[in-house]
Tab-separated table of C-alpha atoms and ligand atoms in Angstrom:
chain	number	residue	atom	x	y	z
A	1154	UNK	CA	0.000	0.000	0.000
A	1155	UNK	CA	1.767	3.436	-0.849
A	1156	UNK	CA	1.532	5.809	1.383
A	1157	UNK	CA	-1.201	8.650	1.554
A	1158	UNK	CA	0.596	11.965	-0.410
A	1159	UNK	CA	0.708	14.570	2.067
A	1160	UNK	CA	1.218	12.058	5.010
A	1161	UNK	CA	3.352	13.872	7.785
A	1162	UNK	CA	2.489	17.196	6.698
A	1163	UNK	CA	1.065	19.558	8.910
A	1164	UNK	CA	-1.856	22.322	7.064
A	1165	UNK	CA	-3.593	25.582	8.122
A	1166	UNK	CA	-5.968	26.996	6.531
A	1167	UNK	CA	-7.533	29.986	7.185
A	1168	UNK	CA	-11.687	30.689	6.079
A	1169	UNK	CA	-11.352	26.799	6.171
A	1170	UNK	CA	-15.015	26.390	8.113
A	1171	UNK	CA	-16.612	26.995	4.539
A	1172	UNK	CA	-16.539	26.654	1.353
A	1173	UNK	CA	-13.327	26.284	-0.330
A	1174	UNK	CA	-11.290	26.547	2.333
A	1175	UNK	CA	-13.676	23.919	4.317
A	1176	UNK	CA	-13.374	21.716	1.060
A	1177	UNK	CA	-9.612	22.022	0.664
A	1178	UNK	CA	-8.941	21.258	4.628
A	1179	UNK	CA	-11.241	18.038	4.037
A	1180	UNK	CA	-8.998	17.132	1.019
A	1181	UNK	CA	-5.922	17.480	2.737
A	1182	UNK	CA	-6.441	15.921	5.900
A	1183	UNK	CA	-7.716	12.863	3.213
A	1184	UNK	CA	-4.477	12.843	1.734
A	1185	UNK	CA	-2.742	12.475	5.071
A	1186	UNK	CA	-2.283	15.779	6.010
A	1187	UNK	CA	-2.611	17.098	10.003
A	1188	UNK	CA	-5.098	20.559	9.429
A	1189	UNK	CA	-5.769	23.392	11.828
A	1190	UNK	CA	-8.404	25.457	10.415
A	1191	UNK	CA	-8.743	28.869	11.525
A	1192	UNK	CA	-12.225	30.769	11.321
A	1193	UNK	CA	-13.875	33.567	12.568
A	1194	UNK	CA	-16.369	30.630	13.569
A	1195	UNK	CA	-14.350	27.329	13.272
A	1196	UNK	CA	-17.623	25.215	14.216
A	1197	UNK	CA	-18.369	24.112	10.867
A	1198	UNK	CA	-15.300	22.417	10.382
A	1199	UNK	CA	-15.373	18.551	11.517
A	1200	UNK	CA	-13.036	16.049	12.832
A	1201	UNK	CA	-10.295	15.305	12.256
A	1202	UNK	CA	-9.782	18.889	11.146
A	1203	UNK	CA	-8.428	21.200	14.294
A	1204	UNK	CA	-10.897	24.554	14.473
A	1205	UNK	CA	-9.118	27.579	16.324
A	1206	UNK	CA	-11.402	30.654	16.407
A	1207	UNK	CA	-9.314	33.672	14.384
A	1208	UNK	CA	-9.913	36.962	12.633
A	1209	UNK	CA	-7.386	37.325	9.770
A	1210	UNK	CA	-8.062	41.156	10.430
A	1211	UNK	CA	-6.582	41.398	13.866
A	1212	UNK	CA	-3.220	40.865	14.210
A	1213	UNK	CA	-3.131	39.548	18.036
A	1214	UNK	CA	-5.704	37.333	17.012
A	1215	UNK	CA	-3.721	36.048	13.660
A	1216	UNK	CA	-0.713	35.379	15.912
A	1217	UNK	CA	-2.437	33.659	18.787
A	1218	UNK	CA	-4.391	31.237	16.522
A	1219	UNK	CA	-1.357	30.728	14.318
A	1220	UNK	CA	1.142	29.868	17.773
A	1221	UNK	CA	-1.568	27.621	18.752
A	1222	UNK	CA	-1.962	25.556	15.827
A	1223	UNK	CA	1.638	25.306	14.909
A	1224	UNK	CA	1.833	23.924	18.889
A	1225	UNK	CA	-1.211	21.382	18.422
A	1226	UNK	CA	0.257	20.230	14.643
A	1227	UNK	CA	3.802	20.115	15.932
A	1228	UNK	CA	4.537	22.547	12.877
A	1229	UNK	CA	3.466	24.210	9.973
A	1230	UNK	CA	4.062	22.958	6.211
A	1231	UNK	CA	1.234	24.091	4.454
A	1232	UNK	CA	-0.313	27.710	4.826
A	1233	UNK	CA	-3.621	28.162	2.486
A	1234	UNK	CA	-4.632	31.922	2.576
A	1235	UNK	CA	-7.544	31.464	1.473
A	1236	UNK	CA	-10.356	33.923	4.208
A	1237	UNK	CA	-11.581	36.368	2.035
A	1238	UNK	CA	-15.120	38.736	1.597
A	1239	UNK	CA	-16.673	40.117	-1.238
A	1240	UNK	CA	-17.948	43.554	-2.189
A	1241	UNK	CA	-20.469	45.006	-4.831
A	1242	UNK	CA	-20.479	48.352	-6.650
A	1243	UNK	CA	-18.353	50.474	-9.251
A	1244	UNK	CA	-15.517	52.367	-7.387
A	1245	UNK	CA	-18.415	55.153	-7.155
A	1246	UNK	CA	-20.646	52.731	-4.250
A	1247	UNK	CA	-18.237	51.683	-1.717
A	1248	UNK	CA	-17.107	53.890	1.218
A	1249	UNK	CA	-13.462	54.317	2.496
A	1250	UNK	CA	-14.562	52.442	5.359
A	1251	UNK	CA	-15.761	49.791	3.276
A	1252	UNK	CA	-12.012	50.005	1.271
A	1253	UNK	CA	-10.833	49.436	4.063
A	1254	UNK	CA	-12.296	46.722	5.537
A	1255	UNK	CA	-12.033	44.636	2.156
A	1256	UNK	CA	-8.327	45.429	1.780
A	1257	UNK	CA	-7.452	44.521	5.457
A	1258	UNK	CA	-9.262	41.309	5.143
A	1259	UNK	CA	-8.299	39.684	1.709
A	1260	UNK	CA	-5.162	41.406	1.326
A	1261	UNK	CA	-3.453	42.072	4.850
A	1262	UNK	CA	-5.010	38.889	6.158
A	1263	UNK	CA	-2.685	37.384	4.130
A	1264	UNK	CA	0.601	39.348	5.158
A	1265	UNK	CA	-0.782	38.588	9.117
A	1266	UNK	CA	-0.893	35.009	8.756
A	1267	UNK	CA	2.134	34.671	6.546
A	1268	UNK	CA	3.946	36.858	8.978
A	1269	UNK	CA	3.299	34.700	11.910
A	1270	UNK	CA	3.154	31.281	9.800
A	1271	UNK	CA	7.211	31.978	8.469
A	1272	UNK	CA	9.393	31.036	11.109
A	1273	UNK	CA	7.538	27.537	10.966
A	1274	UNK	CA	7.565	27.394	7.745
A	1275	UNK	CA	11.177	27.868	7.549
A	1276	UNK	CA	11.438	24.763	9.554
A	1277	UNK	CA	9.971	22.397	7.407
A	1278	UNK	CA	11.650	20.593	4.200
A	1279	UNK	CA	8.265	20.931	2.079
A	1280	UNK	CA	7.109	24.085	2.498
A	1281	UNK	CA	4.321	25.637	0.528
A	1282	UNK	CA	1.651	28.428	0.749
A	1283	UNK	CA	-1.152	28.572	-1.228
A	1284	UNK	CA	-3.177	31.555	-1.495
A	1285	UNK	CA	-6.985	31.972	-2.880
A	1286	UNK	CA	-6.761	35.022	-5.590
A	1287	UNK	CA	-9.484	34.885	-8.250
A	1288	UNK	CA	-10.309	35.784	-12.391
A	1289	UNK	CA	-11.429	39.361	-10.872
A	1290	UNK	CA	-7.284	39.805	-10.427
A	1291	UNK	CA	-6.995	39.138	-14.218
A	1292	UNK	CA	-10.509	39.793	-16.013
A	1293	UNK	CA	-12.708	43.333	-15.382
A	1294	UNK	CA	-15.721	42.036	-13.790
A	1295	UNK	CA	-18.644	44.703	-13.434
A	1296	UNK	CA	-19.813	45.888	-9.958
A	1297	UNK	CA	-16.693	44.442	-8.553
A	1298	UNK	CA	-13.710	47.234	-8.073
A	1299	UNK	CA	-13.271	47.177	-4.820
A	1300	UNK	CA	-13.348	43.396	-4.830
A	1301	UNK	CA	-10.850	43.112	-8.065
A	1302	UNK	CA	-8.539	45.717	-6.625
A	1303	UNK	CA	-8.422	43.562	-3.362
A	1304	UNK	CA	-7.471	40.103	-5.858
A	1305	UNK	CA	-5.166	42.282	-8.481
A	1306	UNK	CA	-2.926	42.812	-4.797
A	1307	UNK	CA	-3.401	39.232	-3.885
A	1308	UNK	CA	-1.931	38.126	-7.010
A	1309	UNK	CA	0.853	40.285	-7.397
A	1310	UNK	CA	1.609	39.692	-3.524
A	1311	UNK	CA	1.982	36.198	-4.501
A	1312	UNK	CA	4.573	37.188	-6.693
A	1313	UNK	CA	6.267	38.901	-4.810
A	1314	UNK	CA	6.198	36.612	-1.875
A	1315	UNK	CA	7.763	33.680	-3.923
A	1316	UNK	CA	10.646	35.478	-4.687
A	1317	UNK	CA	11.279	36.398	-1.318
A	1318	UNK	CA	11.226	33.210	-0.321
A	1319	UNK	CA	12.140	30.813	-2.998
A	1320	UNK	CA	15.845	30.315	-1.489
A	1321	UNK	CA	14.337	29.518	2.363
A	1322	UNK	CA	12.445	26.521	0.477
A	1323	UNK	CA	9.060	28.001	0.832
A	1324	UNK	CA	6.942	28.197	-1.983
A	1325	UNK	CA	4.050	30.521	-3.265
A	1326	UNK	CA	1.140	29.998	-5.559
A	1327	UNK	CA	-2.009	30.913	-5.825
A	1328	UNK	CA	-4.862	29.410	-7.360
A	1329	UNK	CA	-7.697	31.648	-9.905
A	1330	UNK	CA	-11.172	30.510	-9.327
A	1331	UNK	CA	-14.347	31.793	-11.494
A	1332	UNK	CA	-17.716	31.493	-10.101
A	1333	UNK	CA	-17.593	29.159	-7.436
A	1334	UNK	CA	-20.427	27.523	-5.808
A	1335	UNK	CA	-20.155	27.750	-1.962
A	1336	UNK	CA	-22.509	29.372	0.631
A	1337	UNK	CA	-20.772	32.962	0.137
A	1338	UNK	CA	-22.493	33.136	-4.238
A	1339	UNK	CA	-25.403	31.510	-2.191
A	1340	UNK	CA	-25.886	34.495	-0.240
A	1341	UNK	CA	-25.010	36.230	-3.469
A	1342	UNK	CA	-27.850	34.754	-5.399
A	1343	UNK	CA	-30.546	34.908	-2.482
A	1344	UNK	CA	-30.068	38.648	-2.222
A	1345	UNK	CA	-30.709	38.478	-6.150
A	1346	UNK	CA	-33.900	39.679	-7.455
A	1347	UNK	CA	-34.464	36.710	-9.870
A	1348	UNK	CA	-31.791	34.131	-8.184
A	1349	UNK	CA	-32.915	31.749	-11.546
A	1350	UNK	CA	-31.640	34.622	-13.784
A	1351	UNK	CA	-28.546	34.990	-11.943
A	1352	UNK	CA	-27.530	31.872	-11.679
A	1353	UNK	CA	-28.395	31.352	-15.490
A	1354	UNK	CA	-25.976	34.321	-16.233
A	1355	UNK	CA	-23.408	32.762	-13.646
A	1356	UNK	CA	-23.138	30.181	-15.679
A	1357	UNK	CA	-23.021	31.487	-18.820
A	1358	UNK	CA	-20.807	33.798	-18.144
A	1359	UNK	CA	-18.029	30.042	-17.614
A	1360	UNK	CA	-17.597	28.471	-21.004
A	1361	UNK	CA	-18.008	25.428	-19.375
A	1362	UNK	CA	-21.792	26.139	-18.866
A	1363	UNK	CA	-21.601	26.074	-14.924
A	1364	UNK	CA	-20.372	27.368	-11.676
A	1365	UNK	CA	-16.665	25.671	-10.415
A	1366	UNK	CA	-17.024	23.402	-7.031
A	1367	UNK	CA	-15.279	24.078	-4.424
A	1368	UNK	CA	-13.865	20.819	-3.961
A	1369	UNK	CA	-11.997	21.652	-7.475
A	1370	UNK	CA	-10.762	24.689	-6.291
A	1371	UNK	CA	-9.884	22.704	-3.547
A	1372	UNK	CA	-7.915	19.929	-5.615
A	1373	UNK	CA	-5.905	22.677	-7.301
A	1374	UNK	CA	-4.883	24.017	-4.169
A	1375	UNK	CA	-3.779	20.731	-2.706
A	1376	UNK	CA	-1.663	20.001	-6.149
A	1377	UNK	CA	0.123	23.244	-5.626
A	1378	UNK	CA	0.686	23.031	-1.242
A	1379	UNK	CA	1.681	19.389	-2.092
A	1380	UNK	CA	6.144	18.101	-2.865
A	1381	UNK	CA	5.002	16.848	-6.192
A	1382	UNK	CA	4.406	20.894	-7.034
A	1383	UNK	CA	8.177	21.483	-5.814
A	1384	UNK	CA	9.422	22.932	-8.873
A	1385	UNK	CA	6.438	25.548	-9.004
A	1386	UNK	CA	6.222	28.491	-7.558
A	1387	UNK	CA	5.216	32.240	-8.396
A	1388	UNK	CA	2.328	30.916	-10.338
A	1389	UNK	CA	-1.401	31.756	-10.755
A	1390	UNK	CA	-3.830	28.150	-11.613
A	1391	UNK	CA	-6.840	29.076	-13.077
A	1392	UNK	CA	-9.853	27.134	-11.852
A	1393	UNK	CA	-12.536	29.087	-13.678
A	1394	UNK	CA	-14.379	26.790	-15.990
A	1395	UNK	CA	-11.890	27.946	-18.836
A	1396	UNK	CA	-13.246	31.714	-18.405
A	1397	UNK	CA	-10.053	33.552	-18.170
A	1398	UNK	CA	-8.190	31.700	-21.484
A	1399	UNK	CA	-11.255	31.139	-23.604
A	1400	UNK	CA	-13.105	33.026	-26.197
A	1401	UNK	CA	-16.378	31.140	-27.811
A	1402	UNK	CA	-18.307	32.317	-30.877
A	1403	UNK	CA	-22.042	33.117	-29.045
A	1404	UNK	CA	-24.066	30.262	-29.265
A	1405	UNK	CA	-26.182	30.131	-32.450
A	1406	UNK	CA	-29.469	31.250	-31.637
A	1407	UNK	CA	-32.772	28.872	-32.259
B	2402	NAI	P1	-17.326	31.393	2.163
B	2402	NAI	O1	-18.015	32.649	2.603
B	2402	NAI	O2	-18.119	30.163	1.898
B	2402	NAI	O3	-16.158	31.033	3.197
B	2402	NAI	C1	-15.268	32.014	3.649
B	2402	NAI	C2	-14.813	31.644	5.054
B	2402	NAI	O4	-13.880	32.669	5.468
B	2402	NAI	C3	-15.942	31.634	6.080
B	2402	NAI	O5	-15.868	30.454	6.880
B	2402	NAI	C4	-15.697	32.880	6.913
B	2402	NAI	O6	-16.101	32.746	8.269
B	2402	NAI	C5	-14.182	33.032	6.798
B	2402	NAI	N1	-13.761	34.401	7.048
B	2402	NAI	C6	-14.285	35.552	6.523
B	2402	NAI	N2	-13.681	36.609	7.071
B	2402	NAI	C7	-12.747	36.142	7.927
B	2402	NAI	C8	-11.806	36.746	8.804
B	2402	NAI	N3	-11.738	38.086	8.918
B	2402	NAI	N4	-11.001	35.969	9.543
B	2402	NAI	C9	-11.100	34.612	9.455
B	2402	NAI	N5	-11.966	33.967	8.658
B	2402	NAI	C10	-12.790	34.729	7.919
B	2402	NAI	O7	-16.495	31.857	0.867
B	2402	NAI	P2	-15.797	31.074	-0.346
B	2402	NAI	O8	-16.635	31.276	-1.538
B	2402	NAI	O9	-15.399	29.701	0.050
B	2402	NAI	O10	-14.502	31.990	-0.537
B	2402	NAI	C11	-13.234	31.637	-0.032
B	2402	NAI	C12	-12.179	32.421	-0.799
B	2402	NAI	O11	-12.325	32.164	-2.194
B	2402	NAI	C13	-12.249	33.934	-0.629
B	2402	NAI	O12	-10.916	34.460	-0.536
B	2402	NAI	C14	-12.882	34.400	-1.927
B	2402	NAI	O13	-12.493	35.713	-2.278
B	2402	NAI	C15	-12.311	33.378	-2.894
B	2402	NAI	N6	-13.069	33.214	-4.130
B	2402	NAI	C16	-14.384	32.814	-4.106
B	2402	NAI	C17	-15.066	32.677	-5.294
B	2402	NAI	C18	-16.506	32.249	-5.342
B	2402	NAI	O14	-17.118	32.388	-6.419
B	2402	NAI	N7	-17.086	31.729	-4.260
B	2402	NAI	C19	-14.423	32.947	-6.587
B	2402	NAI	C20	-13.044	33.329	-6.486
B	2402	NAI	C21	-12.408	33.465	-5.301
């Protein structure tokens, strides 16, 4: 019997009580992997997955959930950045306050828990971080600039990260997902006035015809955390039902 892929590897993952993060924490603890999950509300995650409560917003709180997991996982290998909220309008709706809150969020979240997440990381022969970006860093999406400008400094920070720490043996991706399906473009869709209509344009908006599942968001992720990634770093995967690459002749009509 070989021996489960990420076996001995130890995984946090932050926004891992939902979603994609919930899906990817439940794919790598299948593949072997120890995961601490840190949430604002870490209920939803199940055994054998490790909830501590965090807010990727506050740095005390970052750094207390962080020592703690590293303490209960003996280590960190794996850090998925992957907490993250969303935001509507043109860059005429949202407030500063509302800039703000977006940026500290999806964009310093990441530099808190990175921050605190290094010295372990530096300890461990098969080190990756994997961050959740999205096609709004790449493609303009309407109603979405505060959102997109939040992504656009995910992905470049991404960049940036993996050169800074390509010779300490850490590496840094990031993975592109379109529309995917998980309670957040749930709430999205509820709020909708015709949530048929939207989820009809959702979809045809992907040239595959439908919304991308979180559990292959979550499949990309664990390709690029996992040693058999360990020549690739400073890369972007796109997970978006081909929507970022392709362009399709309109359907003919009937
Ligand atoms: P979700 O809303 O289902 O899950 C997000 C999780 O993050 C929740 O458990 C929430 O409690 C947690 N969270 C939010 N703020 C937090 C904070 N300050 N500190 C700690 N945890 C916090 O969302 P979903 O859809 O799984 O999104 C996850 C990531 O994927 C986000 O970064 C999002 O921008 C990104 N993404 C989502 C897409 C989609 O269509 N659903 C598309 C592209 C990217």
């Amino acid at each position: 019997m070989s021996t489960p892929e990420l076996d001995g590897l130890r995984a946090v993952v932050t926004g891992g009580a939902s979603g994609i993060g919930l899906a990817t924490a439940i794919l790598l603890a299948g593949r072997g992997a120890r995961v601490a999950v840190l949430d604002l509300d870490p209920s939803g995650a199940p055994e054998p997955l490790l909830g501590f409560t965090a807010d990727v917003s506050d740095d005390e709180s970052v750094r207390t959930a962080v020592a703690a997991a590293a303490g209960a996982l003996g280590g960190i290998d794996i850090l998925v950045n992957n907490a993250g909220i969303g935001a509507a309008g043109t860059v005429a709706d949202n407030d500063d306050e509302q800039w703000h809150r977006v940026l500290d969020v999806n964009v310093l979240g990441i530099v808190r828990t990175t921050r605190a997440a290094l010295p372990h990381l530096r300890e461990s022969a098969d080190a990756a971080i994997v961050n959740t970006c999205s096609i709004a860093a790449t493609a303009g999406l309407p109603q979405r600039a505060l959102y997109s400008a939040s992504k656009g400094a995910v992905l470049s920070l991404t960049l940036a990260m993996a050169a800074d720490h390509v010779r300490e043996g850490i590496r840094v991706n990031c993975v592109n997902p379109g529309t995917v399906d998980t309670p957040w473009v749930g709430r999205l869709l509820d709020a909708a006035a015709d949530p048929g209509a939207e989820r009809a344009a959702l979809n045809g908006r992907q040239p595959t015809g439908r919304l991308v599942s979180a559990e292959e968001v979550a499949a990309a992720i664990a390709y690029l955390a996992s040693p058999s990634a360990g020549s690739t770093t400073g890369t972007a995967l796109q997970v978006d039902g081909g929507m970022a690459g392709l362009r399709l002749r309109p359907e003919p009509r009937e």
